[in-house]
Short mmCIF file of N, CA, C and O in Angstrom, two decimals:
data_model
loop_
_atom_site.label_atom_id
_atom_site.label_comp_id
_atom_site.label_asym_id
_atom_site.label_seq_id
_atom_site.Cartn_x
_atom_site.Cartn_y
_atom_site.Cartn_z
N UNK A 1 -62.02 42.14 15.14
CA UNK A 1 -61.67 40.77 14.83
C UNK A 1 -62.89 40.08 14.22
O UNK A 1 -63.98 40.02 14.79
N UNK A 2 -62.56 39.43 12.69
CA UNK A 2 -63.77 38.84 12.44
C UNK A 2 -64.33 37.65 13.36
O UNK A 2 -63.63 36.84 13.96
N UNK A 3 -65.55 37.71 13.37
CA UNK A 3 -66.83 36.32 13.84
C UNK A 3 -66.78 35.02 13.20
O UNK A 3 -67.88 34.52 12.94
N UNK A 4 -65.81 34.40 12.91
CA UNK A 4 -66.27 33.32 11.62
C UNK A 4 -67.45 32.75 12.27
O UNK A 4 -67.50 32.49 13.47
N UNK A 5 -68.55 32.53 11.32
CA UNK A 5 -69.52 31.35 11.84
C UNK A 5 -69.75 30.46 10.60
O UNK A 5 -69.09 30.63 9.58
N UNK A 6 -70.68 29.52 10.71
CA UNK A 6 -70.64 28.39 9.63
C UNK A 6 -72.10 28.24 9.14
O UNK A 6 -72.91 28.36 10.07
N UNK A 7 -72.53 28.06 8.22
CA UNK A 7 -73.67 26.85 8.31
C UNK A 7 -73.59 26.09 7.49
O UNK A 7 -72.89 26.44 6.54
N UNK A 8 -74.17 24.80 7.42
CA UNK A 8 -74.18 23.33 6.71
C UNK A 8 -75.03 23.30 5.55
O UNK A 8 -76.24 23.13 5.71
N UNK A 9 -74.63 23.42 4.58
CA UNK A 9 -75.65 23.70 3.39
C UNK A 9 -75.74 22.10 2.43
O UNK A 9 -74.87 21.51 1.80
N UNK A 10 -76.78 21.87 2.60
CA UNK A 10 -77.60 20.46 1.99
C UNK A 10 -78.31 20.62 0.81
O UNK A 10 -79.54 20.56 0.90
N UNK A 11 -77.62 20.86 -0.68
CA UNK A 11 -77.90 21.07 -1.81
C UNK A 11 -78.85 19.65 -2.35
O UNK A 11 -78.47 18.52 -2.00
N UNK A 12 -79.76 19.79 -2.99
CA UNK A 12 -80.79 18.76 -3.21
C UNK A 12 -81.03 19.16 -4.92
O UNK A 12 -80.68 20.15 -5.55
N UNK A 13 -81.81 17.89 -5.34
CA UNK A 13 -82.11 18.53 -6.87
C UNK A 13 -83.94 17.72 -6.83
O UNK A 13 -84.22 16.53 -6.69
N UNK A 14 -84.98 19.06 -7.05
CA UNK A 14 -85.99 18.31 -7.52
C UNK A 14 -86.78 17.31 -8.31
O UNK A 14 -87.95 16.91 -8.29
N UNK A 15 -85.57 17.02 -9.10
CA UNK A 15 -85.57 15.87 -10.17
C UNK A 15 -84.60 14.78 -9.54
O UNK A 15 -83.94 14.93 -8.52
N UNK A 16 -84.65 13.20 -10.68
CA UNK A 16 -83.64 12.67 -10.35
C UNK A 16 -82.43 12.49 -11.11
O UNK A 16 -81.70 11.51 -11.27
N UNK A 17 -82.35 14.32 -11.79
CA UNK A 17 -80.91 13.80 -12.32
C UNK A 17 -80.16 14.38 -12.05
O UNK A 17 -80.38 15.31 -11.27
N UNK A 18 -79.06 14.16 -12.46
CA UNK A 18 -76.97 14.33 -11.71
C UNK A 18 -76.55 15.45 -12.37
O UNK A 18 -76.76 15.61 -13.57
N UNK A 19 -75.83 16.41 -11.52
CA UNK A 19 -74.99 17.19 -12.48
C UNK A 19 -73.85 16.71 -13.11
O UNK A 19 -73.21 15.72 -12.78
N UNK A 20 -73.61 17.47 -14.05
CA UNK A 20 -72.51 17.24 -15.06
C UNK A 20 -71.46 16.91 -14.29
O UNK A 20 -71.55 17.50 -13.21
N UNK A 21 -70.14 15.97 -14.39
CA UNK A 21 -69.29 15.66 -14.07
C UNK A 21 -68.07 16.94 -13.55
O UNK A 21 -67.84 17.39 -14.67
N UNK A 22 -67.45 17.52 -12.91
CA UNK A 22 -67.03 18.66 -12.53
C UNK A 22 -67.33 19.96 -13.16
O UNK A 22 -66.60 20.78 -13.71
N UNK A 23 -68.83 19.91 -12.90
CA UNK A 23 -69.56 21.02 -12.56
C UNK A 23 -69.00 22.19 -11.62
O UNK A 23 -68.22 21.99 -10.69
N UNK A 24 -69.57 23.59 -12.03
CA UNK A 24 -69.39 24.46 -11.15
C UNK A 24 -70.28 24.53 -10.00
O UNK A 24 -71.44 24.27 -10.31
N UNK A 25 -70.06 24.85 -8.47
CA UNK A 25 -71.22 25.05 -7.58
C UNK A 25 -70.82 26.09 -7.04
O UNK A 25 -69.74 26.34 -6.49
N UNK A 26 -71.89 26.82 -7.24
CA UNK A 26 -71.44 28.59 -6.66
C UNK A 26 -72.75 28.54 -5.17
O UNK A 26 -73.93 28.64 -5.49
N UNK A 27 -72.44 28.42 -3.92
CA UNK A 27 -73.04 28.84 -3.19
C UNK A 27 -72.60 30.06 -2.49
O UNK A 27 -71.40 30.32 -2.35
N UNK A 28 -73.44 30.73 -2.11
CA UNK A 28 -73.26 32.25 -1.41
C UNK A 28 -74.47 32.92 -0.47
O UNK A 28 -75.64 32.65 -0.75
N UNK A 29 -74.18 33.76 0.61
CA UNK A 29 -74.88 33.94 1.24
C UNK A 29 -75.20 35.51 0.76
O UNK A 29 -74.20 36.19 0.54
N UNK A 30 -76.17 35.97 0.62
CA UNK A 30 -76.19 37.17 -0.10
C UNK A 30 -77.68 38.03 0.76
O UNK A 30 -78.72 37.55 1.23
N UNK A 31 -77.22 39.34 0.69
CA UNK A 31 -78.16 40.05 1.56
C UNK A 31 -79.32 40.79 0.52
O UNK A 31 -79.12 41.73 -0.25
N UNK A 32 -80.26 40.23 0.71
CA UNK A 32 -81.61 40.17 0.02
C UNK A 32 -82.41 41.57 0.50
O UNK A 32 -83.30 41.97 -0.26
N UNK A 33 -82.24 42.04 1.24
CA UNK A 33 -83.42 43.19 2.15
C UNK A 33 -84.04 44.15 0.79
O UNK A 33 -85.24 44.41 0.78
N UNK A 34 -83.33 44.55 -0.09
CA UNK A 34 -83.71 45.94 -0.91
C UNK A 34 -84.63 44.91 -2.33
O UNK A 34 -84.03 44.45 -3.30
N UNK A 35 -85.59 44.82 -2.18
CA UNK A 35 -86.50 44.20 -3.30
C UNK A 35 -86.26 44.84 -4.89
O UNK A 35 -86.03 44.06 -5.81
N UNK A 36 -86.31 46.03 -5.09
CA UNK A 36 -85.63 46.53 -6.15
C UNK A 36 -84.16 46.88 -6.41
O UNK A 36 -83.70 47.87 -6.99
N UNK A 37 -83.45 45.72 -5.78
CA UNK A 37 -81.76 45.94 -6.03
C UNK A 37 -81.45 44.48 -6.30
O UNK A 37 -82.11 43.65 -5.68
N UNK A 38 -80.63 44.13 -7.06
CA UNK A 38 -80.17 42.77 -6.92
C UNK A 38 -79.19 42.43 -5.88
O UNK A 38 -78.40 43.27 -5.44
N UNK A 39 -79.25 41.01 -5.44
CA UNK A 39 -78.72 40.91 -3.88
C UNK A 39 -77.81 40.93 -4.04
O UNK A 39 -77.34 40.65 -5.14
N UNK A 40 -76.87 41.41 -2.68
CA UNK A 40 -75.12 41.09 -2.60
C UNK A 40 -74.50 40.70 -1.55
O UNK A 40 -74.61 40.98 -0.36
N UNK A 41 -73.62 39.80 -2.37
CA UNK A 41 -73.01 38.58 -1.61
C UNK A 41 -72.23 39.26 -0.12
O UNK A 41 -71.53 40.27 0.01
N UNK A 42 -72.59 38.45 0.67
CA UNK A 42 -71.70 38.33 1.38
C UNK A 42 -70.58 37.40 1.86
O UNK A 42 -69.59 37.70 2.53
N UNK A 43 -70.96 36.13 1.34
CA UNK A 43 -69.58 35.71 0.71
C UNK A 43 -70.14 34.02 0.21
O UNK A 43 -71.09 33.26 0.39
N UNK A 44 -68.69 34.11 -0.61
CA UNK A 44 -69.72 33.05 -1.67
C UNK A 44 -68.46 32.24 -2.01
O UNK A 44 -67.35 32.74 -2.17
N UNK A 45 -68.80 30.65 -2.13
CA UNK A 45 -67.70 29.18 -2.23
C UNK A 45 -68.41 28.90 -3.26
O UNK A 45 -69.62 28.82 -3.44
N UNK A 46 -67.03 28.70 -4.26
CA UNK A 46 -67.03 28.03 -5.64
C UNK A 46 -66.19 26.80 -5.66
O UNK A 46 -64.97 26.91 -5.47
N UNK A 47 -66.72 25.69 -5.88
CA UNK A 47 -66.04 24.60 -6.00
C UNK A 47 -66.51 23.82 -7.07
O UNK A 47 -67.61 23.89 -7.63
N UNK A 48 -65.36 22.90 -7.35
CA UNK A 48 -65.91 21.52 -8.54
C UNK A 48 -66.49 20.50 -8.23
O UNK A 48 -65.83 19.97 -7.34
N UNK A 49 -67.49 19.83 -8.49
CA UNK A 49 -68.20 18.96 -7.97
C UNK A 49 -68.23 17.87 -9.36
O UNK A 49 -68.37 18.16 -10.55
N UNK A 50 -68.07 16.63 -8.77
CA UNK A 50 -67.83 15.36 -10.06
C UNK A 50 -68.91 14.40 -9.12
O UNK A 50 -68.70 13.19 -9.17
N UNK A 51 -69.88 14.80 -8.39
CA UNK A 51 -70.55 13.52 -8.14
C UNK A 51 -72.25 14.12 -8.11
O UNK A 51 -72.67 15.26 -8.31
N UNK A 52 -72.97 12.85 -7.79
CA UNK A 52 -74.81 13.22 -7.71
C UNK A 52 -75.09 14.34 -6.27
O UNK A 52 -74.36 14.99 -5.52
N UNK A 53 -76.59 14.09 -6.44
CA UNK A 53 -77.08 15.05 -5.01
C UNK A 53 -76.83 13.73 -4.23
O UNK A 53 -76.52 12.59 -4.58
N UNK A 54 -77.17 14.49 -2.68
CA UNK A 54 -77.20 15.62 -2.12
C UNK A 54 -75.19 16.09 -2.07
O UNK A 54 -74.21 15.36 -1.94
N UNK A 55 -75.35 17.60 -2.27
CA UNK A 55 -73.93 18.24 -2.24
C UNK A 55 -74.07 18.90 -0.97
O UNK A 55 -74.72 19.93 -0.79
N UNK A 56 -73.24 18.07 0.17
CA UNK A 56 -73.38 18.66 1.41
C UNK A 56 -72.21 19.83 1.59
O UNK A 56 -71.21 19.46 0.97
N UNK A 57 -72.06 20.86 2.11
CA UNK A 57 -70.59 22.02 1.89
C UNK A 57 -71.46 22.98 2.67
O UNK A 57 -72.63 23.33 2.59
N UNK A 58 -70.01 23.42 3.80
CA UNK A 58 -69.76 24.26 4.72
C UNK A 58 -70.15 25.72 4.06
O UNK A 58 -69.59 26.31 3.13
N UNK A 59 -71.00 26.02 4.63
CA UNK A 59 -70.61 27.95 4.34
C UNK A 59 -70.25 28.60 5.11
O UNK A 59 -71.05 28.95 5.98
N UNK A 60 -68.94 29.04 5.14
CA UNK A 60 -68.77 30.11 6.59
C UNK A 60 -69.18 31.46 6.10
O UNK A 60 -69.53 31.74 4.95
N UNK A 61 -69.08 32.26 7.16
CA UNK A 61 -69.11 33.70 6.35
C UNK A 61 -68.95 34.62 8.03
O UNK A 61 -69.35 34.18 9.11
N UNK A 62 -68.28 35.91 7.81
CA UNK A 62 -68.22 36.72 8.95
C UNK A 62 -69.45 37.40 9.36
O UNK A 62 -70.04 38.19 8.62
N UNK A 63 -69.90 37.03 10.81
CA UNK A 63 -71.06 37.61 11.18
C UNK A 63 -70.92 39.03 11.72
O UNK A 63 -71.94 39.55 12.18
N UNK A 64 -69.82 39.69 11.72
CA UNK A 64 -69.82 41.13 11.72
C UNK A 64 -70.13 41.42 10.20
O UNK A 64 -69.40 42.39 9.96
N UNK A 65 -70.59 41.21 9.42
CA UNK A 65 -70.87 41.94 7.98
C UNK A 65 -72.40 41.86 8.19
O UNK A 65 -73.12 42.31 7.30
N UNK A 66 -72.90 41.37 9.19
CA UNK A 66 -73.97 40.78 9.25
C UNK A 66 -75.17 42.04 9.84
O UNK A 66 -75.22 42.42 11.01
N UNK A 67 -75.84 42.41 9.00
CA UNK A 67 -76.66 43.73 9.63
C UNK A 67 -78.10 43.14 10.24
O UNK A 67 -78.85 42.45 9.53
N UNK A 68 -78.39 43.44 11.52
CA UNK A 68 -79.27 42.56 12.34
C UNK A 68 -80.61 42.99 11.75
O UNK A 68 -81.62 42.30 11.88
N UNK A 69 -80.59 44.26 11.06
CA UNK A 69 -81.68 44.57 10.23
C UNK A 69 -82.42 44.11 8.80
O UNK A 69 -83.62 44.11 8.52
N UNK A 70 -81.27 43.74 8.02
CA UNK A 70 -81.27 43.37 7.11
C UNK A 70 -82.24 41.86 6.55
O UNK A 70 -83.25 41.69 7.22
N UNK A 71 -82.06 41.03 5.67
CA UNK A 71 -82.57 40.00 5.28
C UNK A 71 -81.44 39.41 4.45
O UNK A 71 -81.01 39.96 3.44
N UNK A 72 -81.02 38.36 4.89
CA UNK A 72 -79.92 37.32 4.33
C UNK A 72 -80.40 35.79 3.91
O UNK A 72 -81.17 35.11 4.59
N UNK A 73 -79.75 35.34 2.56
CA UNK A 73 -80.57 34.36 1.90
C UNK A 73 -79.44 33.45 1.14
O UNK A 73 -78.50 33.92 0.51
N UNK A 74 -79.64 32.45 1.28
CA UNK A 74 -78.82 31.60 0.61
C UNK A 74 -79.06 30.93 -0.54
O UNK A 74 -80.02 30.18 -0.75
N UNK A 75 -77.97 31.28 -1.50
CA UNK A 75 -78.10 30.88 -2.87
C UNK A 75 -77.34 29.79 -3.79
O UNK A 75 -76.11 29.80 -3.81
N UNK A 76 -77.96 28.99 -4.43
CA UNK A 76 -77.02 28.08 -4.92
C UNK A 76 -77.09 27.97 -6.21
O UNK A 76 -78.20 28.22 -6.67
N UNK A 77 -76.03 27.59 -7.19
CA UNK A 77 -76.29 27.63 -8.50
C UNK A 77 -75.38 26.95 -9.02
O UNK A 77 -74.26 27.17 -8.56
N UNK A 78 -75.46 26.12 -9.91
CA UNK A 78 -74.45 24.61 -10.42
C UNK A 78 -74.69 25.21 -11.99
O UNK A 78 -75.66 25.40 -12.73
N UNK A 79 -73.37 25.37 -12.03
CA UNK A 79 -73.10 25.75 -14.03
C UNK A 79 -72.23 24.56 -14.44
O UNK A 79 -71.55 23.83 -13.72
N UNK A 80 -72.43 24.56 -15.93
CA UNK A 80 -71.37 23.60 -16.66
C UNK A 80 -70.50 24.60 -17.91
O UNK A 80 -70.90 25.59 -18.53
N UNK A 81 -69.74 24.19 -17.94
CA UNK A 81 -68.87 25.35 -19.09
C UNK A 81 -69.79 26.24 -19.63
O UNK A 81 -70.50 26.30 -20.63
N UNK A 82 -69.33 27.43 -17.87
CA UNK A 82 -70.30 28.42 -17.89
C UNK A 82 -71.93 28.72 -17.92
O UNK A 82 -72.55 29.76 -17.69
N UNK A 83 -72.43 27.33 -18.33
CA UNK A 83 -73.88 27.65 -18.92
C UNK A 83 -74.72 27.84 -17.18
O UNK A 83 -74.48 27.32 -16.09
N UNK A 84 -75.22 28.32 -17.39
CA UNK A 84 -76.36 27.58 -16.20
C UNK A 84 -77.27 26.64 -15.72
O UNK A 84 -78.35 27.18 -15.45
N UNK A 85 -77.24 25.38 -15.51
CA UNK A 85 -77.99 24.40 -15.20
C UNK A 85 -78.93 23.89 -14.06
O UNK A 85 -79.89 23.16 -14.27
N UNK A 86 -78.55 24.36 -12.83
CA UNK A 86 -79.19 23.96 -12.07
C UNK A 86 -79.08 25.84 -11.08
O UNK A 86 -78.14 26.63 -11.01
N UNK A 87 -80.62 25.93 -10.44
CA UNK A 87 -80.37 27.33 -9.74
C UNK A 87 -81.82 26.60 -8.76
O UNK A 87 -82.76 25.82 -8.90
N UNK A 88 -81.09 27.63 -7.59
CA UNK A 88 -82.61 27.58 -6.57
C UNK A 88 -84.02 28.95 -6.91
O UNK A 88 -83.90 30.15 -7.17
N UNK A 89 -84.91 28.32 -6.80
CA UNK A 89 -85.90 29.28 -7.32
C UNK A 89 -86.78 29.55 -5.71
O UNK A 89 -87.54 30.51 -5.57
N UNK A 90 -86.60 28.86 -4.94
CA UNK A 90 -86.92 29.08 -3.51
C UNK A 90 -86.05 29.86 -2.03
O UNK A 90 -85.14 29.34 -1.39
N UNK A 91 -86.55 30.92 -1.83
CA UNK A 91 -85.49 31.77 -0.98
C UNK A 91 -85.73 31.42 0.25
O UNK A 91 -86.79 31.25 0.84
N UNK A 92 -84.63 31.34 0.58
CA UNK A 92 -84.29 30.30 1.85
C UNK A 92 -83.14 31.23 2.95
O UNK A 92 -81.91 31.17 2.95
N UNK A 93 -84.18 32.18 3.95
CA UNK A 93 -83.35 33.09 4.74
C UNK A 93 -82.96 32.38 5.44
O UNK A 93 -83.45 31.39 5.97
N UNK A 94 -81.24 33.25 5.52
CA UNK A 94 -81.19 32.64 6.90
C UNK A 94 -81.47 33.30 8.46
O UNK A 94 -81.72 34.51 8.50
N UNK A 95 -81.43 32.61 9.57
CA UNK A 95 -81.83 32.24 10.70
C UNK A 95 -81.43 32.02 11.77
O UNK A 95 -81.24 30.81 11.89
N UNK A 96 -81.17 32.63 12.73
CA UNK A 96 -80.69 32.90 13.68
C UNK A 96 -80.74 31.18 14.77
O UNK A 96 -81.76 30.57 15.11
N UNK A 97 -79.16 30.78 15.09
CA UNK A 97 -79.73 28.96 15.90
C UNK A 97 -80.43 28.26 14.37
O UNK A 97 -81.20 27.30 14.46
N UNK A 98 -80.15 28.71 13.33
CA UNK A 98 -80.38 27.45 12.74
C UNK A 98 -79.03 27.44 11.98
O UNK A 98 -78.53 28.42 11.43
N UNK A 99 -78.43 26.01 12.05
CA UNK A 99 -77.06 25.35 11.81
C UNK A 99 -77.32 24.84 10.26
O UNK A 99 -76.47 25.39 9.56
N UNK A 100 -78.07 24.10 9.55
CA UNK A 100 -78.27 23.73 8.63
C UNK A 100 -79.29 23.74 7.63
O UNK A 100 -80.29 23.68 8.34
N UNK A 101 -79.74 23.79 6.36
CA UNK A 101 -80.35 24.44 5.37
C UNK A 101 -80.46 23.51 4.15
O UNK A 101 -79.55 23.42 3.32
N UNK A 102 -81.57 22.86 4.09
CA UNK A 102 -81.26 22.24 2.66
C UNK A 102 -81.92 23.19 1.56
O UNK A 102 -83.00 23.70 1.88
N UNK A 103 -81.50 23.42 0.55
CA UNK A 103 -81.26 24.30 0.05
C UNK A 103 -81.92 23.41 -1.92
O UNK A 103 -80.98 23.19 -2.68
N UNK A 104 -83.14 23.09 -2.38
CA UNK A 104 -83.54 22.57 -3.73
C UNK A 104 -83.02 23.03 -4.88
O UNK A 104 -83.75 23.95 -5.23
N UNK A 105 -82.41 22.93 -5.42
CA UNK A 105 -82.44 23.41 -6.69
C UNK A 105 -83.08 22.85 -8.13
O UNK A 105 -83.43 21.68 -8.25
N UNK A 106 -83.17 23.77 -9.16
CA UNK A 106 -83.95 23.19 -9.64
C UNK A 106 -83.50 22.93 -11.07
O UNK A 106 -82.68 23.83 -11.28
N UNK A 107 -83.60 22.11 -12.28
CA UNK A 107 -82.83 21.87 -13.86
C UNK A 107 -83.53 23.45 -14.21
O UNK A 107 -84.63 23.95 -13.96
N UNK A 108 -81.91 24.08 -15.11
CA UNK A 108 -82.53 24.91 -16.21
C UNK A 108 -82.66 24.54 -17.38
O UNK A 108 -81.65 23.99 -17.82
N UNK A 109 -83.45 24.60 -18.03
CA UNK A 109 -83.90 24.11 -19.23
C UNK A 109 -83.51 25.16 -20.45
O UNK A 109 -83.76 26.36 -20.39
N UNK A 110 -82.85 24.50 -21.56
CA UNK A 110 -82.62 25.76 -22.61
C UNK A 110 -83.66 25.70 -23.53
O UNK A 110 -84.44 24.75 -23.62
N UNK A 111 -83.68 26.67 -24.21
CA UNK A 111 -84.50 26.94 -25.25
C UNK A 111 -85.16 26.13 -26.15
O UNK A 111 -86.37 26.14 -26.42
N UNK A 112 -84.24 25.37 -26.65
CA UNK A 112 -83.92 24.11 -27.22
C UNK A 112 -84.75 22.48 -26.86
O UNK A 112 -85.23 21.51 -27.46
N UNK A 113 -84.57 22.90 -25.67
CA UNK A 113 -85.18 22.00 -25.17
C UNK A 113 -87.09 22.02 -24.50
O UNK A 113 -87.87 21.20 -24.03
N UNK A 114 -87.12 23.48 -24.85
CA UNK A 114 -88.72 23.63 -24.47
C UNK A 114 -89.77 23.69 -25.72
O UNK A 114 -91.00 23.77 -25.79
N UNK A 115 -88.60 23.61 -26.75
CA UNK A 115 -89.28 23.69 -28.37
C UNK A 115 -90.10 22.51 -28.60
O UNK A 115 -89.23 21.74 -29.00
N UNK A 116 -90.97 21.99 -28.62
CA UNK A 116 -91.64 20.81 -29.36
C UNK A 116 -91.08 19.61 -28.37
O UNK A 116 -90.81 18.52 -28.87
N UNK A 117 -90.87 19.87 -26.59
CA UNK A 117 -89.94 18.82 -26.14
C UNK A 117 -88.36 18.77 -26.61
O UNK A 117 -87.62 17.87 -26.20
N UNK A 118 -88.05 19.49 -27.22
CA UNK A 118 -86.48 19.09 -27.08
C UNK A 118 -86.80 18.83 -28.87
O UNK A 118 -85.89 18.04 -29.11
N UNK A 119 -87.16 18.93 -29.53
CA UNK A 119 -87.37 18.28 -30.98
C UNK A 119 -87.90 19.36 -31.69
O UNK A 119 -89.05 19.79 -31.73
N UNK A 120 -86.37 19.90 -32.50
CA UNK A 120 -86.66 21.08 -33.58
C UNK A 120 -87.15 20.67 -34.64
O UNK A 120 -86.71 19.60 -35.05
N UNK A 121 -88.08 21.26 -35.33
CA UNK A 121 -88.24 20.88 -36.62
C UNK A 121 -87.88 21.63 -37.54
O UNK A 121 -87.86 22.86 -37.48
N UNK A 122 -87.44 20.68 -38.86
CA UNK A 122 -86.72 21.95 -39.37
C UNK A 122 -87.75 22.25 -40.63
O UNK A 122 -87.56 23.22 -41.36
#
């Protein structure tokens, strides 16, 4: 029988600006232990989001998937038609008795915008 358990995830942005108006927010709890493998989820909530920080949202996930050996880390990442905009660059395990997690993320910047400040020349 699965374990449901929860934790409270407190999405923040290091800047002061807003995501895009129904934005994507992909949070997921994903098992980090193998340094040369990319991590995998153990389970992960996608929702639309139309407002500023902080994005407070439940993560449950089954703690029988849960290997007491392992290293588990929570990830967050806010896209806009598809692109990628906002990602956490700080790994944030989780923790045994700890209920809640604020979780920074940070603006991705395109290409475009690191050229001369944002100002192509042509």
């Amino acid at each position: 029988m699965p374990q449901i358990k929860s934790v409270t995830v407190e999405i923040t942005c290091s800047d002061s600006t807003t995501p895009p108006a129904a934005a994507l927010v992909r949070l997921s709890l994903a098992d980090v232990s193998l340094a040369d493998a990319p991590s995998t989820p153990v389970t992960e909530l996608d929702l639309r989001w139309g407002s500023g920080f902080p994005i407070t949202l439940p993560l449950p996930f089954d703690w029988s998937q849960i290997n007491q050996k392992h290293e588990y880390a929570i990830e967050a990442r806010i896209e806009n038609d598809g692109q990628l905009v906002y990602i956490n660059t700080t790994n944030y395990t989780l923790k045994p008795g700890v209920g809640t997690y604020q979780v920074e993320v940070e603006k991705v910047h395109s290409v475009a915008e690191g050229l001369h400040g944002g100002n192509l020349m042509g």
